[in-house]
Short mmCIF file of C-alpha atoms and ligand atoms in Angstrom, two decimals:
data_model
loop_
_atom_site.label_atom_id
_atom_site.label_comp_id
_atom_site.label_asym_id
_atom_site.label_seq_id
_atom_site.Cartn_x
_atom_site.Cartn_y
_atom_site.Cartn_z
CA MET Q 100 0.16 0.15 0.03
CA ASN Q 101 1.25 3.55 -0.81
CA LYS Q 102 2.23 5.54 2.37
CA SER Q 103 0.39 8.58 3.06
CA TYR Q 104 1.63 12.28 2.70
CA LEU Q 105 1.74 12.42 6.65
CA GLU Q 106 3.75 9.28 7.03
CA THR Q 107 6.51 10.14 4.34
CA HIS Q 108 6.84 13.76 5.53
CA PRO Q 109 9.04 14.94 6.85
CA ASP Q 110 11.91 12.50 5.92
CA GLU Q 111 14.12 10.56 8.75
CA ASN Q 112 16.33 13.59 9.03
CA GLY Q 113 13.24 16.11 9.47
CA TYR Q 114 13.65 17.49 5.81
CA PHE Q 115 10.17 18.63 3.97
CA GLY Q 116 12.13 18.87 0.55
CA LYS Q 117 15.05 21.22 1.31
CA PHE Q 118 13.58 22.78 4.24
CA GLY Q 119 13.72 21.67 7.79
CA GLY Q 120 16.45 19.60 9.34
CA SER Q 121 18.33 20.36 12.58
CA PHE Q 122 21.05 23.01 13.24
CA ILE Q 123 21.79 22.66 16.76
CA PRO Q 124 24.79 22.98 19.29
CA PRO Q 125 26.47 19.48 19.86
CA MET Q 126 25.31 19.55 23.56
CA LEU Q 127 21.74 19.43 22.26
CA GLU Q 128 22.06 16.85 19.95
CA ARG Q 129 21.45 14.10 22.74
CA PRO Q 130 18.46 15.78 24.23
CA PHE Q 131 16.86 16.31 20.87
CA ALA Q 132 17.39 12.69 19.75
CA ASP Q 133 15.77 11.51 23.20
CA ILE Q 134 12.76 13.66 22.50
CA LYS Q 135 12.52 12.28 18.99
CA ASN Q 136 12.91 8.71 20.09
CA ALA Q 137 10.26 9.26 22.73
CA TYR Q 138 7.95 10.51 20.13
CA GLU Q 139 8.44 7.55 17.76
CA GLU Q 140 7.18 5.37 20.58
CA LEU Q 141 4.45 7.47 22.22
CA LYS Q 142 2.47 8.13 18.70
CA ASN Q 143 1.97 4.43 18.51
CA SER Q 144 1.21 3.64 22.28
CA PRO Q 145 -2.43 3.08 22.92
CA ALA Q 146 -1.75 4.46 26.33
CA PHE Q 147 -0.65 7.58 25.10
CA ILE Q 148 -3.28 8.14 22.51
CA GLU Q 149 -5.91 7.40 25.02
CA GLU Q 150 -4.41 10.01 27.46
CA LEU Q 151 -4.36 12.41 25.01
CA LYS Q 152 -8.23 11.65 23.86
CA TYR Q 153 -9.22 11.89 27.51
CA VAL Q 154 -7.75 15.37 28.15
CA ARG Q 155 -9.00 16.59 24.84
CA LYS Q 156 -12.55 15.72 25.70
CA HIS Q 157 -12.68 16.10 29.45
CA TYR Q 158 -10.47 19.06 29.86
CA GLN Q 159 -10.01 21.09 26.70
CA GLY Q 160 -13.20 21.03 25.25
CA ARG Q 161 -12.86 19.11 22.09
CA PRO Q 162 -14.02 18.26 19.45
CA THR Q 163 -14.54 22.21 18.96
CA PRO Q 164 -17.56 22.88 16.33
CA ILE Q 165 -17.68 24.04 12.78
CA SER Q 166 -20.02 26.91 12.66
CA PHE Q 167 -21.81 28.16 9.45
CA ALA Q 168 -21.25 31.95 9.16
CA LYS Q 169 -24.82 32.89 7.95
CA ASN Q 170 -24.92 36.45 8.33
CA LEU Q 171 -21.10 37.02 7.10
CA THR Q 172 -21.90 34.85 4.06
CA GLN Q 173 -24.86 36.91 3.28
CA TYR Q 174 -22.96 40.10 3.67
CA CYS Q 175 -20.05 38.92 1.24
CA ASP Q 176 -22.72 37.78 -1.13
CA GLY Q 177 -20.59 34.81 -2.50
CA ALA Q 178 -19.22 31.60 -1.31
CA LYS Q 179 -20.52 29.97 2.08
CA ILE Q 180 -18.33 30.77 4.92
CA TYR Q 181 -17.87 28.20 7.62
CA LEU Q 182 -15.60 28.64 10.80
CA LYS Q 183 -13.71 25.85 12.77
CA ARG Q 184 -14.06 27.18 16.18
CA GLU Q 185 -10.58 26.63 17.78
CA ASP Q 186 -11.36 29.95 19.82
CA LEU Q 187 -13.41 27.58 21.79
CA ASN Q 188 -10.33 25.58 23.40
CA HIS Q 189 -9.52 26.02 26.92
CA THR Q 190 -7.38 28.99 27.11
CA GLY Q 191 -8.84 30.46 24.02
CA ALA Q 192 -6.58 29.09 21.03
CA HIS Q 193 -5.36 26.08 19.31
CA LYS Q 194 -2.23 26.12 21.29
CA LEU Q 195 -3.40 23.84 23.86
CA ASN Q 196 -3.61 20.93 21.33
CA HIS Q 197 0.24 20.69 21.19
CA CYS Q 198 1.04 22.03 24.62
CA MET Q 199 -1.01 19.09 26.46
CA ALA Q 200 0.71 16.48 24.24
CA GLU Q 201 4.48 17.95 24.96
CA VAL Q 202 3.86 17.84 28.63
CA ILE Q 203 2.71 14.17 28.43
CA LEU Q 204 6.04 13.61 26.50
CA ALA Q 205 8.01 15.47 29.17
CA LYS Q 206 6.37 13.40 31.73
CA TYR Q 207 7.24 10.15 29.75
CA LEU Q 208 10.72 11.15 29.68
CA GLY Q 209 10.78 11.56 33.45
CA LYS Q 210 11.42 15.36 33.13
CA THR Q 211 9.98 17.64 35.91
CA LYS Q 212 10.05 21.02 33.94
CA VAL Q 213 9.13 22.48 30.64
CA ILE Q 214 10.88 25.57 29.04
CA ALA Q 215 9.46 27.72 26.23
CA GLU Q 216 9.24 31.11 24.50
CA THR Q 217 6.15 33.06 23.95
CA GLY Q 218 5.45 36.17 21.81
CA ALA Q 219 1.94 37.34 22.81
CA GLY Q 220 1.92 35.36 25.64
CA GLN Q 221 -0.62 32.70 24.18
CA HIS Q 222 1.73 29.79 24.08
CA GLY Q 223 2.91 30.51 27.51
CA VAL Q 224 -0.31 30.59 28.98
CA ALA Q 225 -1.31 27.28 27.14
CA LEU Q 226 1.97 25.73 28.45
CA ALA Q 227 1.47 27.24 31.97
CA THR Q 228 -1.96 25.49 32.05
CA ALA Q 229 -0.73 22.02 30.77
CA ALA Q 230 2.14 22.16 33.30
CA ALA Q 231 -0.22 22.99 36.08
CA TYR Q 232 -2.58 20.26 34.96
CA PHE Q 233 0.13 17.60 34.83
CA GLY Q 234 2.13 19.07 37.93
CA LEU Q 235 5.32 19.88 36.32
CA GLU Q 236 7.44 23.28 36.55
CA CYS Q 237 7.11 25.83 33.84
CA GLU Q 238 9.53 28.57 32.61
CA ILE Q 239 8.59 31.03 30.02
CA HIS Q 240 10.88 33.44 28.19
CA MET Q 241 9.13 36.48 27.02
CA GLY Q 242 10.82 39.64 25.38
CA GLU Q 243 10.67 42.87 27.64
CA VAL Q 244 8.65 44.78 24.95
CA ASP Q 245 6.10 41.86 24.77
CA ILE Q 246 5.89 41.86 28.69
CA VAL Q 247 4.70 45.45 28.96
CA LYS Q 248 2.47 45.03 25.76
CA GLU Q 249 0.63 41.72 26.86
CA HIS Q 250 0.53 42.38 30.64
CA PRO Q 251 -2.74 40.46 31.10
CA ASN Q 252 -1.09 37.15 29.78
CA VAL Q 253 2.06 37.93 31.92
CA VAL Q 254 -0.27 37.66 35.04
CA ARG Q 255 -2.09 34.81 33.69
CA MET Q 256 1.07 32.90 33.38
CA LYS Q 257 2.13 33.71 37.02
CA ILE Q 258 -1.20 32.94 38.51
CA LEU Q 259 -0.93 29.55 36.78
CA GLY Q 260 2.28 28.94 38.78
CA ALA Q 261 4.64 29.73 35.77
CA LYS Q 262 8.05 31.53 36.03
CA VAL Q 263 8.34 34.53 33.53
CA ILE Q 264 11.99 35.34 32.66
CA PRO Q 265 12.43 38.52 30.33
CA ALA Q 266 14.57 38.49 27.38
CA THR Q 267 16.46 41.82 27.36
CA HIS Q 268 18.64 41.79 24.27
CA GLY Q 269 18.09 43.01 20.74
CA LEU Q 270 14.59 44.01 19.77
CA LYS Q 271 13.20 42.41 22.98
CA THR Q 272 10.36 40.38 21.37
CA LEU Q 273 9.82 36.94 20.11
CA LYS Q 274 13.06 36.19 18.23
CA GLU Q 275 14.77 37.14 21.30
CA ALA Q 276 12.65 34.99 23.71
CA VAL Q 277 13.42 32.06 21.52
CA ASP Q 278 17.24 32.57 21.71
CA SER Q 279 16.91 33.07 25.47
CA ALA Q 280 14.77 29.91 26.13
CA PHE Q 281 17.36 27.69 24.10
CA GLU Q 282 20.14 29.12 26.11
CA SER Q 283 18.37 28.20 29.34
CA TYR Q 284 17.50 24.76 27.82
CA ILE Q 285 20.94 23.92 27.42
CA SER Q 286 21.78 24.26 30.94
CA GLN Q 287 18.94 22.38 32.22
CA ALA Q 288 18.38 19.46 29.41
CA ASN Q 289 18.61 16.87 32.16
CA GLU Q 290 15.58 17.93 34.03
CA ALA Q 291 13.58 19.95 31.58
CA ILE Q 292 12.22 19.85 27.92
CA TYR Q 293 11.85 22.65 25.43
CA CYS Q 294 8.28 22.84 24.08
CA ILE Q 295 8.28 24.84 21.15
CA GLY Q 296 5.20 27.25 20.34
CA SER Q 297 4.65 26.10 16.79
CA VAL Q 298 5.80 24.08 13.73
CA VAL Q 299 9.20 25.65 13.68
CA GLY Q 300 12.60 24.59 15.40
CA PRO Q 301 14.81 21.81 14.81
CA HIS Q 302 13.59 18.26 13.85
CA PRO Q 303 11.29 16.69 15.49
CA PHE Q 304 9.34 19.74 16.55
CA PRO Q 305 7.82 20.70 13.08
CA MET Q 306 6.55 17.09 12.62
CA MET Q 307 5.54 16.69 16.37
CA VAL Q 308 3.53 19.86 16.59
CA ARG Q 309 1.93 19.20 13.31
CA ASP Q 310 0.94 15.76 14.45
CA PHE Q 311 -0.51 17.37 17.57
CA GLN Q 312 -2.47 19.98 15.76
CA SER Q 313 -3.85 17.84 13.08
CA VAL Q 314 -6.84 16.86 15.33
CA ILE Q 315 -8.11 20.26 13.87
CA GLY Q 316 -8.14 19.09 10.38
CA PHE Q 317 -9.28 15.61 11.01
CA GLU Q 318 -12.22 16.73 13.03
CA SER Q 319 -12.97 19.18 10.42
CA LYS Q 320 -13.14 16.84 7.83
CA GLU Q 321 -15.67 14.66 9.51
CA GLN Q 322 -17.66 17.77 10.95
CA PHE Q 323 -17.90 19.41 7.29
CA PHE Q 324 -19.90 16.56 5.92
CA GLU Q 325 -22.73 17.21 8.57
CA HIS Q 326 -23.05 20.81 6.89
CA GLU Q 327 -22.32 20.15 3.30
CA ILE Q 328 -22.24 16.32 2.17
CA ASN Q 329 -18.70 17.37 0.72
CA LEU Q 330 -15.40 18.46 1.15
CA PRO Q 331 -14.91 22.12 1.61
CA ASP Q 332 -13.69 23.86 -1.65
CA ASN Q 333 -11.33 26.12 0.22
CA VAL Q 334 -9.63 26.04 3.51
CA VAL Q 335 -8.20 29.45 5.01
CA ALA Q 336 -5.85 29.76 8.03
CA CYS Q 337 -3.44 32.61 9.21
CA VAL Q 338 0.19 31.79 9.27
CA GLY Q 339 2.72 32.91 11.87
CA GLY Q 340 4.95 29.86 12.61
CA GLY Q 341 2.23 27.90 10.74
CA SER Q 342 0.86 25.53 13.50
CA ASN Q 343 -2.75 26.26 13.24
CA ALA Q 344 -2.56 26.35 9.53
CA MET Q 345 -0.86 22.80 9.36
CA GLY Q 346 -3.49 21.79 11.76
CA ILE Q 347 -6.25 22.15 9.48
CA PHE Q 348 -4.18 21.60 6.23
CA SER Q 349 -2.96 18.26 7.08
CA ALA Q 350 -5.92 16.41 6.68
CA PHE Q 351 -6.60 17.78 3.36
CA ILE Q 352 -3.04 17.83 1.56
CA GLU Q 353 -3.98 14.83 -0.58
CA ASP Q 354 -7.53 16.00 -1.55
CA ASN Q 355 -6.46 17.93 -4.55
CA SER Q 356 -9.87 19.48 -4.95
CA VAL Q 357 -9.37 21.44 -1.77
CA ASN Q 358 -7.38 24.68 -2.22
CA LEU Q 359 -5.40 25.55 0.66
CA TYR Q 360 -4.66 29.24 1.69
CA GLY Q 361 -2.14 30.43 4.25
CA VAL Q 362 -2.62 34.04 5.18
CA GLU Q 363 0.40 36.12 5.98
CA PRO Q 364 0.20 39.56 7.88
CA LEU Q 365 1.15 42.54 5.55
CA GLY Q 366 1.02 44.93 8.61
CA ARG Q 367 1.62 48.45 7.49
CA GLY Q 368 2.84 47.43 3.85
CA GLU Q 369 5.56 45.80 1.70
CA LYS Q 370 8.61 47.51 3.08
CA ILE Q 371 10.92 45.31 5.15
CA GLY Q 372 10.08 45.84 8.97
CA ASP Q 373 6.60 46.83 8.21
CA ASN Q 374 5.09 43.30 7.92
CA ALA Q 375 5.87 39.86 8.82
CA ALA Q 376 4.98 37.88 5.57
CA SER Q 377 8.05 35.69 5.66
CA LEU Q 378 6.71 33.21 2.65
CA THR Q 379 5.94 36.15 0.59
CA PHE Q 380 9.00 38.29 0.83
CA GLY Q 381 11.37 36.00 2.43
CA THR Q 382 14.50 34.11 1.18
CA GLU Q 383 16.06 30.62 2.14
CA GLY Q 384 18.04 30.50 5.37
CA VAL Q 385 18.80 29.16 8.79
CA MET Q 386 17.29 30.53 12.01
CA HIS Q 387 16.46 29.04 15.42
CA GLY Q 388 17.95 25.47 14.27
CA PHE Q 389 16.04 24.92 10.89
CA ASN Q 390 16.13 25.71 7.44
CA SER Q 391 13.24 27.68 5.88
CA ILE Q 392 12.04 30.80 4.34
CA MET Q 393 13.03 34.08 6.38
CA LEU Q 394 12.78 37.78 6.10
CA LYS Q 395 16.50 39.24 6.11
CA ASP Q 396 17.89 42.65 6.67
CA GLU Q 397 20.68 43.80 4.32
CA ASN Q 398 23.41 41.95 6.31
CA GLY Q 399 21.55 38.65 5.90
CA GLU Q 400 20.44 38.74 9.50
CA PRO Q 401 16.89 38.21 10.58
CA ALA Q 402 14.99 41.27 9.66
CA PRO Q 403 12.79 43.25 12.10
CA VAL Q 404 9.26 42.19 11.73
CA TYR Q 405 5.93 44.05 12.42
CA SER Q 406 2.05 42.95 12.66
CA ILE Q 407 -1.00 44.18 14.47
CA GLY Q 408 -1.19 40.30 15.54
CA SER Q 409 1.48 39.76 18.27
CA GLY Q 410 1.23 36.18 17.74
CA ILE Q 411 1.98 36.15 13.78
CA ASP Q 412 4.95 38.53 13.79
CA TYR Q 413 7.89 36.05 13.51
CA PRO Q 414 10.72 36.56 10.72
CA SER Q 415 10.71 32.70 9.67
CA VAL Q 416 8.12 30.16 9.34
CA GLY Q 417 7.77 26.60 9.76
CA PRO Q 418 9.49 24.43 6.87
CA GLU Q 419 6.55 22.27 5.87
CA GLN Q 420 4.73 25.73 5.14
CA ALA Q 421 7.76 26.76 2.93
CA TYR Q 422 7.79 23.25 1.21
CA LEU Q 423 3.90 23.19 0.53
CA LYS Q 424 4.15 26.67 -0.98
CA GLU Q 425 7.18 25.86 -3.08
CA ILE Q 426 5.56 22.67 -4.63
CA GLY Q 427 2.40 24.67 -5.18
CA ARG Q 428 0.09 22.84 -2.89
CA THR Q 429 -0.85 25.98 -0.79
CA LYS Q 430 -1.55 29.34 -1.82
CA ILE Q 431 -0.32 32.25 0.14
CA GLY Q 432 -2.58 35.32 0.90
CA LEU Q 433 -2.00 38.82 2.38
CA CYS Q 434 -3.59 40.69 4.89
CA THR Q 435 -3.04 44.23 6.45
CA ASP Q 436 -3.67 45.58 9.88
CA GLU Q 437 -6.42 47.70 8.60
CA GLU Q 438 -8.32 44.62 6.74
CA ALA Q 439 -7.70 42.60 9.85
CA VAL Q 440 -9.31 45.24 12.23
CA ASP Q 441 -12.41 45.31 9.80
CA ALA Q 442 -12.61 41.61 9.73
CA PHE Q 443 -12.42 41.76 13.52
CA TYR Q 444 -15.37 44.03 13.96
CA LYS Q 445 -17.12 42.37 11.15
CA LEU Q 446 -17.06 38.98 12.68
CA SER Q 447 -17.99 40.38 16.20
CA GLN Q 448 -21.19 42.48 14.85
CA LEU Q 449 -22.53 40.09 12.22
CA GLU Q 450 -21.69 36.75 13.87
CA GLY Q 451 -21.26 37.36 17.63
CA ILE Q 452 -17.82 36.03 17.65
CA ILE Q 453 -14.72 38.22 18.71
CA PRO Q 454 -11.77 36.85 16.75
CA ALA Q 455 -8.11 37.19 17.87
CA LEU Q 456 -6.27 39.55 15.66
CA GLU Q 457 -4.09 36.82 14.24
CA SER Q 458 -7.30 34.71 13.34
CA ALA Q 459 -8.99 37.95 11.90
CA HIS Q 460 -6.23 38.12 9.11
CA ALA Q 461 -7.78 34.68 7.98
CA VAL Q 462 -11.25 35.98 8.22
CA ALA Q 463 -10.33 39.10 6.12
CA PHE Q 464 -8.78 37.14 3.41
CA ALA Q 465 -11.62 34.79 3.21
CA MET Q 466 -14.09 37.37 3.01
CA LYS Q 467 -12.15 38.85 -0.18
CA LEU Q 468 -12.08 35.34 -1.56
CA ALA Q 469 -15.73 34.67 -0.87
CA LYS Q 470 -16.71 37.70 -2.82
CA THR Q 471 -14.98 36.40 -5.89
CA LEU Q 472 -16.69 32.99 -5.96
CA SER Q 473 -20.31 31.61 -6.61
CA LYS Q 474 -22.87 30.85 -3.89
CA ASP Q 475 -22.23 27.07 -4.21
CA LYS Q 476 -18.75 27.15 -3.21
CA THR Q 477 -17.61 26.82 0.29
CA ILE Q 478 -14.64 28.18 2.62
CA LEU Q 479 -13.58 26.81 5.84
CA ILE Q 480 -11.69 29.02 8.01
CA ASN Q 481 -9.70 27.93 11.00
CA LEU Q 482 -10.58 30.39 13.51
CA SER Q 483 -7.39 29.85 15.77
CA GLY Q 484 -8.38 31.93 18.64
CA ARG Q 485 -10.76 34.37 20.60
CA GLY Q 486 -9.96 38.12 20.67
CA ASP Q 487 -10.59 38.84 24.43
CA LYS Q 488 -6.74 39.41 24.76
CA ASP Q 489 -6.86 42.12 21.93
CA ILE Q 490 -10.09 44.10 22.74
CA ASP Q 491 -8.39 47.08 24.94
CA PHE Q 492 -5.80 47.54 22.24
CA VAL Q 493 -8.25 47.61 19.45
CA VAL Q 494 -10.79 49.82 20.72
CA ASP Q 495 -7.98 52.26 21.72
CA LYS Q 496 -6.80 52.62 18.25
CA TYR Q 497 -9.66 51.79 16.13
CA PRO Q 498 -13.07 53.27 17.17
CA ILE Q 499 -16.12 50.92 17.32
CA PRO Q 500 -18.07 51.21 14.02
CA ASN Q 501 -21.79 51.72 14.75
CA ALA Q 502 -21.23 52.20 18.36
CA LYS Q 503 -24.40 52.71 20.41
CA PHE Q 504 -23.93 54.55 23.78
C1 PLP H 615 -0.01 31.98 18.32
C2 PLP H 615 -1.15 32.02 17.39
C3 PLP H 615 -1.16 32.17 16.01
C4 PLP H 615 0.17 31.88 15.24
O1 PLP H 615 0.65 30.69 15.25
P1 PLP H 615 0.73 29.74 14.28
O2 PLP H 615 1.96 28.60 14.73
O3 PLP H 615 1.05 30.42 12.89
O4 PLP H 615 -0.57 29.04 14.25
C5 PLP H 615 -2.50 32.23 15.30
N1 PLP H 615 -3.41 32.49 16.11
C6 PLP H 615 -3.62 32.54 17.51
C7 PLP H 615 -4.94 32.98 18.06
C8 PLP H 615 -2.45 32.38 18.14
O5 PLP H 615 -2.44 32.23 19.65
#
């Protein structure tokens, strides 16, 4: 029997075509090999699969539903728009899908601690939650700039029992948080594991996080039939590192009738430093231990990036996203800050769902796409998270449309 795409990608060394691999200091080779071996064992272990199913159903709130966005569909007057509701996960985003699994893996390896970076604080909160649930220590590295900007999530992490360590070098945001977390991990690899926040980093993380997130796609595939007796014609997800997008794409990669769209943040515009559209404007390069497509400055160093969505302002992107774009299986859409905010308010006022600013990028692109398609076509958006974390920031900068006082 032919092996499926997911079984054959990445290859043994963690490559998706030329992207991926593992570029790490020698002292990390052993701990990463341990993680890979543990994962290979666990993924076929009935006990592990049962435990993960149990926490997903009875703690996390899975399966998350698919909602038909009736009013948004009417407003766009084109293709039918559906939402996969990852905003309804405990802690408010898809991140718990991989955090719960990563912490079970840490336990299996006999570790007492998990270490990670966070940008907007969503991954930090999800990991702190999983660590509390399973009784492990949790250390989160976060840029000093983000610590100020994302204050509520810093407080949440602390309440959940995590230690938050500021990254004080460079731009003091996500990239520096990753640098800082890696450094700390090197000195604690005996008792801790690193739990990366997306489908990025050295092998096996891009594969492992994709597999843990693939529950989004496999649930969607079944649930969509309840609405349409068919596969969706188009699947749309925002891309930061690429985990929520890989999560929903993975079930549809071999269904060639399904168009897969990753949406990148165009921020304030096309100039370097004004966006974080790595797949659109980037070139091949190694950062944070893997080869992918990244945004570089004139010296070939990771470029400064910007987006209104703090969870998607990363200068590189998961290697599988780079691969799928290169082979033409996915298409890349763009969405500016302004369009994202418009979609944020549209979804709130037309559907009663306040989306995360990151997810609003996918909604904005899907709205543009819907308008170009006939009414018998369908679009499934992965609504990666809810927008509670963004409300103060948005209303402060962008007045509420049609506000009644
Ligand atoms: C972290 C985050 C993202 C971006 O990460 P991906 O790995 O690209 O999915 C998107 N949406 C939400 C709500 C997030 O918290």
